[in-house]
Short mmCIF file of C-alpha atoms in Angstrom, two decimals:
data_model
loop_
_atom_site.label_atom_id
_atom_site.label_comp_id
_atom_site.label_asym_id
_atom_site.label_seq_id
_atom_site.Cartn_x
_atom_site.Cartn_y
_atom_site.Cartn_z
CA UNK A 1 -72.93 95.88 -174.13
CA UNK A 2 -73.85 97.11 -170.68
CA UNK A 3 -76.26 95.02 -168.69
CA UNK A 4 -78.23 95.56 -165.56
CA UNK A 5 -77.16 94.17 -162.22
CA UNK A 6 -80.08 91.75 -162.42
CA UNK A 7 -78.85 90.37 -165.73
CA UNK A 8 -75.38 89.95 -164.24
CA UNK A 9 -76.50 88.27 -160.99
CA UNK A 10 -78.54 85.72 -162.93
CA UNK A 11 -75.28 84.44 -164.44
CA UNK A 12 -74.08 83.65 -160.91
CA UNK A 13 -76.86 81.16 -160.14
CA UNK A 14 -75.83 77.61 -159.56
CA UNK A 15 -76.73 74.45 -157.69
CA UNK A 16 -74.51 75.00 -154.65
CA UNK A 17 -76.85 76.63 -152.17
CA UNK A 18 -74.01 76.69 -149.62
CA UNK A 19 -72.19 79.22 -151.77
CA UNK A 20 -73.47 82.62 -150.60
CA UNK A 21 -73.22 84.26 -154.02
CA UNK A 22 -75.16 81.44 -155.68
CA UNK A 23 -77.78 81.52 -152.95
CA UNK A 24 -78.11 85.34 -153.29
CA UNK A 25 -78.43 85.00 -157.09
CA UNK A 26 -81.12 82.35 -156.70
CA UNK A 27 -83.09 84.56 -154.29
CA UNK A 28 -82.86 87.53 -156.64
CA UNK A 29 -84.08 85.36 -159.51
CA UNK A 30 -87.21 84.50 -157.52
CA UNK A 31 -87.85 88.13 -156.43
CA UNK A 32 -90.43 89.52 -158.82
CA UNK A 33 -90.09 93.04 -157.40
CA UNK A 34 -86.28 93.32 -157.83
CA UNK A 35 -85.31 96.41 -159.88
CA UNK A 36 -84.46 94.36 -163.00
CA UNK A 37 -83.24 97.19 -165.21
CA UNK A 38 -81.20 99.13 -162.70
CA UNK A 39 -77.48 99.79 -162.94
CA UNK A 40 -77.63 102.18 -159.97
CA UNK A 41 -75.90 101.09 -156.75
CA UNK A 42 -78.03 103.26 -154.48
CA UNK A 43 -81.33 102.17 -155.97
CA UNK A 44 -80.42 98.49 -155.56
CA UNK A 45 -79.01 98.87 -152.03
CA UNK A 46 -82.10 100.81 -150.92
CA UNK A 47 -84.28 98.05 -152.26
CA UNK A 48 -82.22 95.30 -150.60
CA UNK A 49 -82.02 97.08 -147.25
CA UNK A 50 -85.68 98.10 -147.10
CA UNK A 51 -87.62 95.42 -148.96
CA UNK A 52 -86.08 91.97 -148.63
CA UNK A 53 -84.96 89.52 -145.99
CA UNK A 54 -82.97 87.08 -148.14
CA UNK A 55 -79.65 88.95 -147.85
CA UNK A 56 -77.99 88.56 -144.46
CA UNK A 57 -75.19 91.00 -145.09
CA UNK A 58 -74.70 93.94 -147.41
CA UNK A 59 -71.02 92.99 -147.48
CA UNK A 60 -71.97 90.15 -149.82
CA UNK A 61 -73.81 92.55 -152.08
CA UNK A 62 -70.82 94.91 -152.12
CA UNK A 63 -68.54 92.03 -153.17
CA UNK A 64 -70.91 90.98 -155.94
CA UNK A 65 -71.31 94.62 -157.01
CA UNK A 66 -67.53 94.96 -157.44
CA UNK A 67 -67.53 91.84 -159.63
CA UNK A 68 -70.45 93.28 -161.58
CA UNK A 69 -68.53 96.51 -162.24
CA UNK A 70 -65.48 94.59 -163.41
CA UNK A 71 -67.55 92.50 -165.77
CA UNK A 72 -69.68 95.37 -167.07
CA UNK A 73 -67.04 97.65 -168.52
#
């Protein structure tokens, strides 16, 4: 079953706030405006680049996106 990026990133949450992926996942979980049902790379990157300040580098998002694609086949 395919899932949205939001559903995937929630599985990456944890208690280690020093881990950048876990910190990103925690911030997404708190973001009520995040596009929760999207599977579209461009829609999510546009949102992250234009609407939030909790992601320091899009490189981290790209890394997580690749993992999402691998786990969402």
